[in-house]
Coordinates of N, CA, C and O in Angstrom, one line a residue:
M1 N -7.6 -58.4 38.9 CA -8.6 -57.4 39.3 C -8.0 -56.0 39.3 O -8.6 -55.0 38.8
K2 N -6.7 -55.9 39.7 CA -6.0 -54.6 39.7 C -5.9 -54.0 38.3 O -6.1 -52.9 38.0
N3 N -5.5 -54.9 37.3 CA -5.3 -54.5 35.9 C -6.6 -54.0 35.3 O -6.6 -53.0 34.6
K4 N -7.7 -54.7 35.7 CA -9.0 -54.3 35.2 C -9.4 -52.9 35.7 O -9.9 -52.1 34.9
S5 N -9.1 -52.7 37.0 CA -9.4 -51.4 37.5 C -8.6 -50.2 37.0 O -9.1 -49.1 36.9
M6 N -7.4 -50.5 36.4 CA -6.6 -49.5 35.8 C -6.9 -49.2 34.4 O -6.7 -48.2 33.8
T7 N -7.5 -50.2 33.7 CA -7.9 -50.1 32.3 C -9.0 -49.1 32.1 O -8.9 -48.3 31.1
Y8 N -10.0 -49.1 32.9 CA -11.1 -48.3 32.7 C -10.8 -46.8 32.7 O -11.1 -46.0 31.8
P9 N -10.0 -46.3 33.7 CA -9.7 -44.9 33.7 C -8.8 -44.5 32.5 O -9.0 -43.4 32.0
I10 N -7.9 -45.4 32.1 CA -7.1 -45.1 30.9 C -7.9 -45.0 29.6 O -7.8 -44.0 28.9
V11 N -8.8 -45.9 29.5 CA -9.7 -45.9 28.3 C -10.6 -44.6 28.3 O -10.8 -43.9 27.3
F12 N -11.2 -44.3 29.5 CA -12.0 -43.2 29.7 C -11.3 -41.9 29.4 O -11.8 -41.0 28.6
M13 N -10.1 -41.7 29.9 CA -9.3 -40.5 29.7 C -8.9 -40.4 28.2 O -8.9 -39.2 27.6
T14 N -8.6 -41.5 27.6 CA -8.3 -41.5 26.1 C -9.5 -41.0 25.3 O -9.3 -40.1 24.4
L15 N -10.6 -41.6 25.6 CA -11.8 -41.2 24.8 C -12.2 -39.7 25.1 O -12.6 -39.0 24.2
L16 N -12.1 -39.3 26.4 CA -12.4 -37.9 26.7 C -11.5 -37.0 26.0 O -11.9 -35.9 25.5
T17 N -10.2 -37.3 25.9 CA -9.2 -36.5 25.2 C -9.6 -36.4 23.7 O -9.5 -35.3 23.1
I18 N -9.9 -37.5 23.1 CA -10.3 -37.5 21.7 C -11.5 -36.6 21.4 O -11.5 -35.8 20.5
V19 N -12.5 -36.8 22.3 CA -13.7 -36.0 22.1 C -13.5 -34.5 22.3 O -13.9 -33.6 21.5
T20 N -12.7 -34.2 23.3 CA -12.3 -32.8 23.6 C -11.6 -32.1 22.4 O -11.8 -31.0 22.0
V21 N -10.6 -32.9 21.9 CA -9.8 -32.3 20.8 C -10.7 -32.1 19.6 O -10.5 -31.1 18.9
F22 N -11.6 -33.1 19.3 CA -12.5 -32.9 18.2 C -13.4 -31.7 18.3 O -13.6 -30.9 17.4
I23 N -13.9 -31.5 19.6 CA -14.8 -30.3 19.8 C -14.0 -29.0 19.6 O -14.5 -28.1 18.9
L24 N -12.8 -29.0 20.1 CA -12.0 -27.8 20.0 C -11.6 -27.5 18.5 O -11.6 -26.3 18.1
A25 N -11.3 -28.6 17.8 CA -10.9 -28.4 16.4 C -12.1 -27.9 15.6 O -12.0 -27.1 14.7
F26 N -13.3 -28.4 15.9 CA -14.5 -28.0 15.3 C -14.8 -26.5 15.5 O -15.2 -25.8 14.6
L27 N -14.7 -26.1 16.8 CA -15.0 -24.7 17.2 C -14.0 -23.8 16.5 O -14.3 -22.7 16.0
N28 N -12.7 -24.2 16.5 CA -11.7 -23.4 15.8 C -12.0 -23.2 14.3 O -11.9 -22.1 13.8
Q29 N -12.4 -24.3 13.7 CA -12.6 -24.2 12.2 C -13.9 -23.4 11.9 O -13.9 -22.6 11.0
S30 N -14.9 -23.6 12.8 CA -16.2 -22.9 12.6 C -16.1 -21.4 12.8 O -16.9 -20.6 12.3
T31 N -15.1 -20.9 13.7 CA -15.0 -19.5 14.0 C -13.8 -18.9 13.2 O -13.6 -17.7 13.3
L32 N -13.1 -19.6 12.4 CA -11.9 -19.1 11.7 C -12.3 -18.0 10.8 O -11.6 -16.9 10.8
A33 N -13.3 -18.1 10.0 CA -13.7 -17.1 9.1 C -14.1 -15.8 9.8 O -13.7 -14.7 9.3
K34 N -14.8 -15.9 10.9 CA -15.2 -14.7 11.7 C -13.9 -14.0 12.3 O -13.8 -12.8 12.3
V35 N -13.0 -14.8 12.8 CA -11.8 -14.3 13.4 C -11.0 -13.5 12.3 O -10.5 -12.4 12.5
E36 N -10.9 -14.1 11.1 CA -10.1 -13.4 10.0 C -10.9 -12.1 9.6 O -10.2 -11.1 9.3
E37 N -12.2 -12.2 9.6 CA -13.0 -11.0 9.2 C -12.7 -9.9 10.2 O -12.5 -8.7 9.8
N38 N -12.7 -10.2 11.5 CA -12.5 -9.2 12.6 C -11.1 -8.7 12.5 O -10.8 -7.5 12.7
Q39 N -10.1 -9.5 12.2 CA -8.7 -9.1 12.1 C -8.5 -8.1 10.9 O -7.8 -7.1 11.0
N40 N -9.2 -8.5 9.8 CA -9.1 -7.6 8.6 C -9.8 -6.3 8.9 O -9.3 -5.2 8.5
L41 N -10.9 -6.3 9.6 CA -11.6 -5.0 9.9 C -10.8 -4.2 10.8 O -10.7 -2.9 10.6
E42 N -10.1 -4.8 11.8 CA -9.2 -4.0 12.7 C -8.1 -3.4 12.0 O -7.7 -2.2 12.2
L43 N -7.5 -4.1 11.0 CA -6.4 -3.6 10.2 C -6.9 -2.4 9.4 O -6.2 -1.3 9.3
R44 N -8.1 -2.5 8.8 CA -8.7 -1.4 8.0 C -8.9 -0.2 8.9 O -8.6 1.0 8.4
R45 N -9.3 -0.4 10.1 CA -9.5 0.8 11.0 C -8.2 1.5 11.2 O -8.1 2.7 11.2
K46 N -7.1 0.7 11.5 CA -5.8 1.3 11.7 C -5.3 2.0 10.5 O -4.7 3.1 10.7
I47 N -5.5 1.5 9.3 CA -5.0 2.2 8.1 C -5.8 3.5 7.9 O -5.2 4.5 7.6
L48 N -7.1 3.4 8.1 CA -7.9 4.7 8.0 C -7.5 5.7 9.1 O -7.5 6.9 8.8
Y49 N -7.1 5.2 10.3 CA -6.7 6.1 11.3 C -5.4 6.8 10.9 O -5.2 8.0 11.1
V50 N -4.5 6.1 10.2 CA -3.2 6.7 9.7 C -3.6 7.8 8.8 O -2.9 8.9 8.8
F51 N -4.6 7.7 8.0 CA -5.0 8.7 7.0 C -6.0 9.7 7.6 O -6.5 10.5 6.9
D52 N -6.2 9.6 8.9 CA -7.1 10.5 9.6 C -8.5 10.5 9.1 O -9.2 11.5 8.9
M53 N -9.0 9.2 8.8 CA -10.3 9.0 8.3 C -11.1 8.1 9.2 O -12.2 7.6 8.8
Y54 N -10.6 7.8 10.4 CA -11.4 7.0 11.4 C -11.4 7.6 12.7 O -10.4 8.1 13.3
Q55 N -12.6 7.7 13.3 CA -12.8 8.2 14.7 C -13.3 7.1 15.6 O -14.4 6.6 15.3
E56 N -12.6 6.8 16.6 CA -13.1 5.8 17.6 C -14.5 6.1 18.1 O -14.7 7.2 18.6
G57 N -15.4 5.1 18.0 CA -16.7 5.3 18.5 C -17.7 6.1 17.6 O -18.8 6.2 17.9
E58 N -17.1 6.6 16.5 CA -17.9 7.4 15.6 C -18.1 6.7 14.2 O -19.1 6.8 13.6
T59 N -17.0 6.0 13.8 CA -17.0 5.4 12.5 C -17.5 4.0 12.6 O -16.8 3.2 13.3
S60 N -18.6 3.6 12.0 CA -19.1 2.3 12.1 C -18.3 1.3 11.3 O -17.6 1.7 10.4
D61 N -18.5 0.0 11.6 CA -17.8 -1.1 10.8 C -18.2 -1.0 9.3 O -17.3 -1.2 8.5
E62 N -19.5 -0.7 9.0 CA -19.9 -0.6 7.6 C -19.2 0.6 7.0 O -18.7 0.5 5.8
E63 N -19.1 1.7 7.7 CA -18.4 2.9 7.1 C -16.9 2.6 6.9 O -16.3 3.0 6.0
V64 N -16.3 1.8 7.9 CA -14.9 1.5 7.7 C -14.6 0.7 6.4 O -13.8 1.1 5.6
N65 N -15.4 -0.3 6.2 CA -15.3 -1.1 5.0 C -15.6 -0.3 3.7 O -14.8 -0.4 2.7
K66 N -16.6 0.6 3.8 CA -16.9 1.4 2.6 C -15.8 2.4 2.3 O -15.4 2.6 1.2
L67 N -15.3 3.1 3.3 CA -14.2 4.1 3.2 C -13.0 3.4 2.6 O -12.3 4.0 1.7
F68 N -12.6 2.3 3.2 CA -11.4 1.6 2.8 C -11.5 1.1 1.3 O -10.6 1.4 0.5
E69 N -12.6 0.5 1.0 CA -12.8 -0.1 -0.4 C -12.8 1.0 -1.4 O -12.4 0.8 -2.6
E70 N -13.4 2.2 -1.1 CA -13.5 3.3 -2.1 C -12.3 4.2 -2.2 O -12.1 4.8 -3.2
N71 N -11.4 4.2 -1.2 CA -10.4 5.2 -1.1 C -8.9 4.6 -1.0 O -8.0 5.3 -1.2
V72 N -8.8 3.3 -0.6 CA -7.5 2.8 -0.3 C -7.1 1.6 -1.3 O -7.9 0.8 -1.5
V73 N -5.9 1.7 -1.8 CA -5.4 0.6 -2.6 C -4.2 -0.1 -1.9 O -3.3 0.6 -1.4
E74 N -4.2 -1.4 -1.9 CA -3.2 -2.2 -1.3 C -2.2 -2.7 -2.3 O -2.6 -3.1 -3.4
S75 N -0.9 -2.6 -2.0 CA 0.1 -3.1 -2.9 C 1.3 -3.7 -2.1 O 1.3 -3.5 -0.9
D76 N 2.2 -4.4 -2.7 CA 3.4 -4.9 -2.1 C 4.5 -4.0 -2.1 O 4.8 -3.3 -3.1
W77 N 5.2 -3.9 -1.0 CA 6.4 -3.0 -0.9 C 7.4 -3.6 0.1 O 7.0 -3.8 1.3
N78 N 8.6 -3.9 -0.4 CA 9.6 -4.5 0.6 C 9.1 -5.7 1.4 O 9.3 -5.7 2.6
D79 N 8.4 -6.6 0.7 CA 7.8 -7.8 1.3 C 6.8 -7.5 2.3 O 6.5 -8.3 3.2
Q80 N 6.2 -6.3 2.3 CA 5.2 -5.9 3.2 C 4.0 -5.3 2.4 O 4.1 -5.1 1.2
K81 N 3.0 -4.9 3.1 CA 1.8 -4.2 2.5 C 2.0 -2.7 2.6 O 2.2 -2.2 3.7
L82 N 1.8 -2.1 1.5 CA 1.8 -0.6 1.4 C 0.3 -0.2 1.1 O -0.3 -0.8 0.2
Y83 N -0.2 0.8 1.7 CA -1.5 1.3 1.5 C -1.5 2.7 0.9 O -0.8 3.6 1.5
T84 N -2.2 2.9 -0.2 CA -2.2 4.2 -0.8 C -3.6 4.8 -0.8 O -4.5 4.2 -1.2
L85 N -3.7 6.0 -0.3 CA -4.9 6.8 -0.3 C -5.1 7.4 -1.6 O -4.3 8.2 -2.1
M86 N -6.2 7.1 -2.3 CA -6.5 7.7 -3.6 C -7.6 8.7 -3.6 O -8.5 8.6 -2.7
E87 N -7.5 9.7 -4.5 CA -8.6 10.6 -4.7 C -8.8 10.6 -6.2 O -8.1 11.2 -7.0
G88 N -9.8 9.7 -6.6 CA -9.9 9.5 -8.1 C -8.7 8.6 -8.5 O -8.5 7.6 -8.0
S89 N -8.0 9.1 -9.5 CA -6.8 8.4 -10.0 C -5.5 9.0 -9.4 O -4.4 8.6 -9.7
E90 N -5.7 10.0 -8.5 CA -4.5 10.6 -7.9 C -4.1 10.0 -6.5 O -5.0 9.8 -5.7
E91 N -2.8 9.8 -6.4 CA -2.3 9.3 -5.1 C -2.2 10.5 -4.1 O -1.5 11.4 -4.4
K92 N -2.9 10.4 -3.0 CA -2.9 11.5 -2.0 C -1.9 11.3 -0.8 O -1.3 12.2 -0.3
A93 N -1.8 10.0 -0.4 CA -1.0 9.7 0.8 C -0.6 8.3 0.8 O -1.3 7.4 0.1
Y94 N 0.4 7.9 1.6 CA 0.8 6.5 1.8 C 0.9 6.1 3.2 O 1.3 6.9 4.1
A95 N 0.4 4.9 3.5 CA 0.7 4.3 4.8 C 1.8 3.4 4.7 O 1.7 2.3 4.1
V96 N 3.0 3.8 5.2 CA 4.2 3.1 5.0 C 4.5 2.2 6.2 O 4.5 2.7 7.3
P97 N 4.8 0.9 6.0 CA 5.0 0.0 7.1 C 6.4 0.3 7.7 O 7.3 0.7 7.1
F98 N 6.4 0.2 9.0 CA 7.7 0.3 9.8 C 7.8 -0.9 10.8 O 6.7 -1.3 11.3
A99 N 8.9 -1.3 11.1 CA 9.1 -2.4 12.0 C 10.5 -2.4 12.6 O 11.4 -1.9 12.0
G100 N 10.6 -2.9 13.8 CA 11.9 -3.0 14.4 C 11.8 -3.5 15.8 O 10.7 -3.8 16.3
P101 N 13.0 -3.7 16.5 CA 12.9 -4.1 17.9 C 12.5 -3.0 18.9 O 12.9 -1.9 18.7
G102 N 11.7 -3.4 19.8 CA 11.4 -2.5 20.9 C 12.2 -2.9 22.1 O 13.2 -3.7 22.0
L103 N 11.8 -2.4 23.3 CA 12.5 -2.8 24.5 C 12.3 -4.3 24.9 O 13.1 -5.0 25.4
W104 N 11.0 -4.7 24.7 CA 10.6 -6.1 25.1 C 10.2 -7.0 24.0 O 9.8 -8.1 24.2
G105 N 10.2 -6.5 22.8 CA 9.8 -7.3 21.6 C 9.7 -6.4 20.4 O 10.1 -5.3 20.4
S106 N 9.3 -7.0 19.3 CA 9.2 -6.3 18.1 C 8.0 -5.3 18.1 O 7.0 -5.5 18.8
I107 N 8.2 -4.2 17.3 CA 7.1 -3.2 17.2 C 6.9 -3.1 15.7 O 7.8 -3.0 14.9
N108 N 5.6 -3.1 15.3 CA 5.2 -3.0 13.9 C 4.1 -2.0 13.8 O 3.2 -1.9 14.7
G109 N 4.1 -1.2 12.8 CA 3.1 -0.2 12.6 C 3.1 0.4 11.2 O 3.8 -0.1 10.3
Y110 N 2.4 1.5 11.0 CA 2.3 2.3 9.8 C 2.4 3.7 10.1 O 1.9 4.3 11.0
I111 N 3.2 4.4 9.3 CA 3.4 5.9 9.4 C 2.8 6.5 8.1 O 3.1 6.0 7.0
G112 N 1.9 7.4 8.2 CA 1.3 8.0 7.0 C 2.0 9.3 6.6 O 2.4 10.1 7.4
V113 N 2.2 9.4 5.3 CA 2.8 10.6 4.7 C 2.1 11.0 3.5 O 1.5 10.1 2.8
D114 N 2.0 12.3 3.2 CA 1.3 12.7 2.0 C 2.2 12.4 0.8 O 3.3 12.1 0.9
A115 N 1.6 12.5 -0.4 CA 2.3 12.1 -1.6 C 3.5 12.9 -1.9 O 4.4 12.4 -2.5
A116 N 3.5 14.1 -1.4 CA 4.7 15.0 -1.6 C 5.8 14.8 -0.6 O 6.8 15.4 -0.7
M117 N 5.6 13.9 0.3 CA 6.5 13.6 1.4 C 6.9 14.9 2.2 O 8.0 15.2 2.5
E118 N 5.8 15.7 2.5 CA 6.0 16.9 3.2 C 5.3 16.9 4.6 O 5.7 17.7 5.4
T119 N 4.3 16.1 4.7 CA 3.5 16.1 6.0 C 3.2 14.7 6.4 O 2.9 13.8 5.6
I120 N 3.3 14.4 7.7 CA 2.9 13.2 8.3 C 1.4 13.2 8.5 O 0.9 14.2 9.1
T121 N 0.7 12.2 8.1 CA -0.8 12.2 8.3 C -1.2 11.5 9.6 O -2.3 11.8 10.1
G122 N -0.4 10.6 10.1 CA -0.7 9.9 11.3 C 0.2 8.7 11.5 O 1.0 8.4 10.6
V123 N 0.1 8.1 12.6 CA 0.8 6.9 12.9 C -0.1 5.9 13.6 O -1.0 6.3 14.4
E124 N 0.1 4.6 13.4 CA -0.6 3.6 14.1 C 0.3 2.4 14.4 O 1.1 2.1 13.5
F125 N 0.0 1.7 15.5 CA 0.8 0.5 15.8 C 0.0 -0.7 15.6 O -1.1 -0.8 16.2
I126 N 0.5 -1.7 14.8 CA -0.2 -2.9 14.6 C 0.0 -3.9 15.8 O -0.9 -4.6 16.2
S127 N 1.3 -4.0 16.2 CA 1.6 -4.9 17.3 C 2.8 -4.3 18.1 O 3.7 -3.7 17.5
Q128 N 2.8 -4.5 19.4 CA 3.9 -4.0 20.3 C 3.7 -4.7 21.6 O 2.6 -5.1 22.0
N129 N 4.9 -5.0 22.3 CA 4.9 -5.7 23.6 C 5.5 -4.9 24.7 O 6.1 -5.4 25.6
E130 N 5.5 -3.5 24.5 CA 6.1 -2.7 25.5 C 5.3 -2.7 26.8 O 4.2 -3.0 26.9
T131 N 6.0 -2.2 27.9 CA 5.4 -2.2 29.2 C 4.2 -1.3 29.3 O 4.2 -0.2 29.0
P132 N 3.0 -1.9 29.7 CA 1.8 -1.1 29.9 C 2.0 0.0 30.9 O 2.7 -0.1 31.9
G133 N 1.6 1.2 30.5 CA 1.7 2.4 31.3 C 3.0 3.1 31.1 O 3.2 4.2 31.6
L134 N 4.0 2.5 30.4 CA 5.3 3.1 30.1 C 5.4 3.1 28.6 O 4.8 3.9 27.9
G135 N 6.3 2.2 28.1 CA 6.5 2.1 26.6 C 5.2 1.8 25.9 O 5.0 2.2 24.7
G136 N 4.3 1.1 26.5 CA 3.1 0.7 25.9 C 2.2 1.9 25.5 O 1.2 1.7 24.7
R137 N 2.5 3.0 26.1 CA 1.7 4.2 25.8 C 1.9 4.7 24.4 O 1.2 5.7 23.9
I138 N 2.8 4.2 23.6 CA 3.0 4.6 22.2 C 1.7 4.3 21.5 O 1.4 4.9 20.4
A139 N 0.9 3.3 21.9 CA -0.3 2.9 21.3 C -1.5 3.7 21.7 O -2.6 3.5 21.2
E140 N -1.3 4.7 22.6 CA -2.4 5.5 23.1 C -2.5 6.8 22.3 O -1.5 7.3 21.8
S141 N -3.7 7.4 22.3 CA -4.0 8.5 21.4 C -3.1 9.7 21.7 O -2.7 10.4 20.7
P142 N -2.9 10.1 23.0 CA -2.0 11.3 23.2 C -0.7 11.2 22.5 O -0.2 12.3 22.0
Y143 N -0.1 10.1 22.5 CA 1.2 9.9 21.8 C 1.0 9.9 20.3 O 1.7 10.6 19.5
K144 N 0.1 9.2 19.8 CA -0.1 9.0 18.3 C -0.6 10.3 17.7 O -0.2 10.7 16.6
E145 N -1.5 11.1 18.4 CA -2.1 12.2 17.7 C -1.1 13.4 17.5 O -1.3 14.2 16.6
Q146 N 0.0 13.4 18.2 CA 1.0 14.4 18.0 C 1.7 14.3 16.6 O 2.4 15.2 16.2
Y147 N 1.6 13.2 16.0 CA 2.2 13.0 14.7 C 1.4 13.7 13.6 O 1.9 13.9 12.5
R148 N 0.1 14.0 13.8 CA -0.8 14.6 12.8 C -0.2 15.9 12.3 O 0.0 16.8 13.1
G149 N 0.0 16.0 11.0 CA 0.3 17.3 10.4 C 1.8 17.7 10.7 O 2.1 18.9 10.4
V150 N 2.6 16.8 11.2 CA 4.0 17.2 11.4 C 4.7 17.5 10.0 O 4.6 16.7 9.1
D151 N 5.3 18.6 10.0 CA 6.0 19.1 8.7 C 7.3 18.3 8.6 O 8.2 18.4 9.4
I152 N 7.5 17.6 7.5 CA 8.8 16.9 7.2 C 9.3 17.3 5.9 O 10.2 16.6 5.3
S153 N 8.9 18.4 5.3 CA 9.4 18.9 4.1 C 10.9 19.1 4.1 O 11.4 19.8 5.1
G154 N 11.6 18.6 3.2 CA 13.0 18.8 3.1 C 13.8 17.7 3.9 O 15.0 17.6 3.7
A155 N 13.1 16.9 4.7 CA 13.8 15.9 5.4 C 14.2 14.8 4.5 O 13.5 14.4 3.5
T156 N 15.4 14.2 4.7 CA 15.9 13.1 3.9 C 16.2 11.8 4.7 O 16.3 10.7 4.2
D157 N 16.4 12.0 6.0 CA 16.7 10.9 6.9 C 16.2 11.0 8.3 O 15.8 10.1 8.9
K158 N 16.0 12.3 8.8 CA 15.5 12.5 10.1 C 14.1 13.1 9.9 O 13.9 14.3 9.9
F159 N 13.1 12.3 9.8 CA 11.7 12.7 9.6 C 11.0 13.0 11.0 O 10.3 14.0 11.1
V160 N 11.3 12.1 11.9 CA 10.7 12.4 13.3 C 11.9 12.5 14.2 O 12.9 11.7 14.1
I161 N 11.9 13.4 15.1 CA 13.0 13.7 16.1 C 12.4 13.9 17.4 O 11.5 14.8 17.6
N162 N 12.8 13.1 18.4 CA 12.3 13.2 19.8 C 12.8 14.5 20.4 O 14.0 14.7 20.4
R163 N 11.9 15.3 21.0 CA 12.4 16.4 21.8 C 13.0 15.9 23.1 O 12.7 14.8 23.6
P164 N 14.0 16.6 23.6 CA 14.4 18.0 23.4 C 15.6 18.1 22.3 O 16.2 19.1 22.3
A165 N 15.8 17.1 21.5 CA 16.9 17.2 20.5 C 16.6 18.3 19.6 O 15.4 18.7 19.4
A166 N 17.6 18.9 19.0 CA 17.5 20.0 18.0 C 16.6 19.6 16.9 O 16.7 18.5 16.3
G167 N 15.6 20.4 16.6 CA 14.7 20.1 15.5 C 13.6 19.1 15.9 O 12.8 18.6 15.1
G168 N 13.5 18.9 17.2 CA 12.5 17.9 17.7 C 11.1 18.3 17.3 O 10.7 19.4 17.4
N169 N 10.3 17.3 16.9 CA 8.9 17.5 16.5 C 8.0 16.5 17.2 O 6.8 16.6 17.0
I170 N 8.5 15.6 18.0 CA 7.7 14.6 18.7 C 8.1 14.5 20.1 O 9.3 14.5 20.4
D171 N 7.2 14.5 21.1 CA 7.5 14.4 22.5 C 7.7 12.9 22.8 O 6.8 12.1 22.6
A172 N 8.9 12.6 23.4 CA 9.1 11.2 23.8 C 8.2 10.9 25.0 O 7.8 11.9 25.7
I173 N 8.0 9.7 25.3 CA 7.2 9.3 26.5 C 8.0 9.3 27.7 O 9.1 8.7 27.8
A174 N 7.6 10.1 28.7 CA 8.3 10.2 30.0 C 8.4 8.8 30.6 O 7.4 8.1 30.8
G175 N 9.6 8.5 31.0 CA 9.9 7.2 31.6 C 10.0 6.0 30.7 O 10.2 4.9 31.1
A176 N 9.9 6.4 29.4 CA 10.1 5.3 28.3 C 10.9 5.8 27.2 O 10.5 5.7 26.0
T177 N 12.0 6.5 27.5 CA 12.8 7.1 26.4 C 13.4 6.0 25.5 O 13.6 6.3 24.3
Q178 N 13.7 4.8 26.0 CA 14.2 3.8 25.1 C 13.2 3.4 24.0 O 13.5 3.3 22.9
T179 N 12.0 3.1 24.5 CA 10.9 2.8 23.5 C 10.7 3.9 22.5 O 10.6 3.7 21.3
S180 N 10.7 5.1 23.0 CA 10.5 6.3 22.1 C 11.7 6.4 21.1 O 11.4 6.7 19.9
T181 N 12.9 6.1 21.5 CA 14.0 6.1 20.6 C 13.9 5.0 19.6 O 14.3 5.2 18.4
Y182 N 13.5 3.8 20.0 CA 13.3 2.7 19.1 C 12.3 3.1 18.0 O 12.6 2.8 16.8
V183 N 11.2 3.7 18.4 CA 10.2 4.1 17.4 C 10.7 5.1 16.5 O 10.5 5.0 15.3
E184 N 11.4 6.1 17.0 CA 12.0 7.2 16.2 C 13.0 6.5 15.1 O 12.9 6.9 14.0
T185 N 13.8 5.6 15.6 CA 14.8 5.0 14.7 C 14.1 4.2 13.6 O 14.5 4.4 12.4
M186 N 13.2 3.4 13.9 CA 12.5 2.5 12.9 C 11.7 3.3 11.9 O 11.7 3.0 10.7
I187 N 11.0 4.3 12.4 CA 10.2 5.2 11.5 C 11.2 5.9 10.5 O 10.9 5.9 9.3
N188 N 12.2 6.5 11.0 CA 13.2 7.2 10.2 C 13.8 6.3 9.1 O 14.0 6.6 8.0
E189 N 14.2 5.1 9.5 CA 14.9 4.2 8.6 C 13.9 3.7 7.5 O 14.3 3.7 6.3
D190 N 12.7 3.4 7.8 CA 11.8 2.9 6.8 C 11.2 4.0 5.9 O 11.0 3.8 4.7
L191 N 11.1 5.2 6.5 CA 10.6 6.3 5.7 C 11.8 6.7 4.7 O 11.5 7.1 3.6
K192 N 13.0 6.7 5.2 CA 14.1 7.0 4.3 C 14.2 6.0 3.1 O 14.4 6.5 2.0
T193 N 14.0 4.7 3.4 CA 14.0 3.7 2.3 C 12.9 4.0 1.4 O 13.0 4.0 0.1
F194 N 11.7 4.3 1.9 CA 10.5 4.6 1.0 C 10.8 5.9 0.2 O 10.5 5.9 -1.0
N195 N 11.3 6.9 0.8 CA 11.5 8.2 0.2 C 12.6 8.1 -1.0 O 12.5 8.7 -2.0
Q196 N 13.5 7.1 -0.8 CA 14.5 6.9 -1.8 C 14.0 6.0 -2.9 O 14.8 5.7 -3.8
G197 N 12.8 5.5 -2.8 CA 12.2 4.7 -3.9 C 12.5 3.2 -3.7 O 12.5 2.5 -4.7
G198 N 12.9 2.8 -2.5 CA 13.2 1.4 -2.3 C 12.1 0.4 -2.6 O 11.2 0.2 -1.8
N199 N 12.1 -0.2 -3.8 CA 11.2 -1.2 -4.3 C 9.7 -0.7 -4.3 O 8.8 -1.4 -4.2
K200 N 9.5 0.7 -4.3 CA 8.2 1.2 -4.4 C 7.5 0.8 -5.6 O 8.1 0.9 -6.7

């Protein structure tokens, strides 16, 4: 009698687990295309932001796709994606990928430069795990917007320099100097490689 009473809950839980896994797998598969579509749209927003062509709350999803498809060309560079802003057949600017370690995890993003490598057009972060309210503020507009129009003409290795260092052109985040330094280092390293023609 005891064995019979134990069999029912085991069979019930096994069947419940199978049904639950099936439902979750079905939901995952059925939403996969939409998730990928949303991720692709978010990436396009970020690339357009780097080129100063996207305004939060003002540029619709349809406009994002239209602007991207009409003006941006994707290519491979250093095993990553490089995005080129085109004006007809002329290359106007590049969204150069950068990546490296942060204080709490890896940081990935894109730094925009004009075709002459004289001006930064913008910066955007694809992923980061820095402390919210401190290092995480690198993903906030006040920090990112200061990169717009920064003059880097003549630079060969130090494109962005955190103030108050000599030649500083970017304000580090107060209370998050380590994160700011990590960002400065990775941007400078990857821009240097790009400027030298590394696999471009």
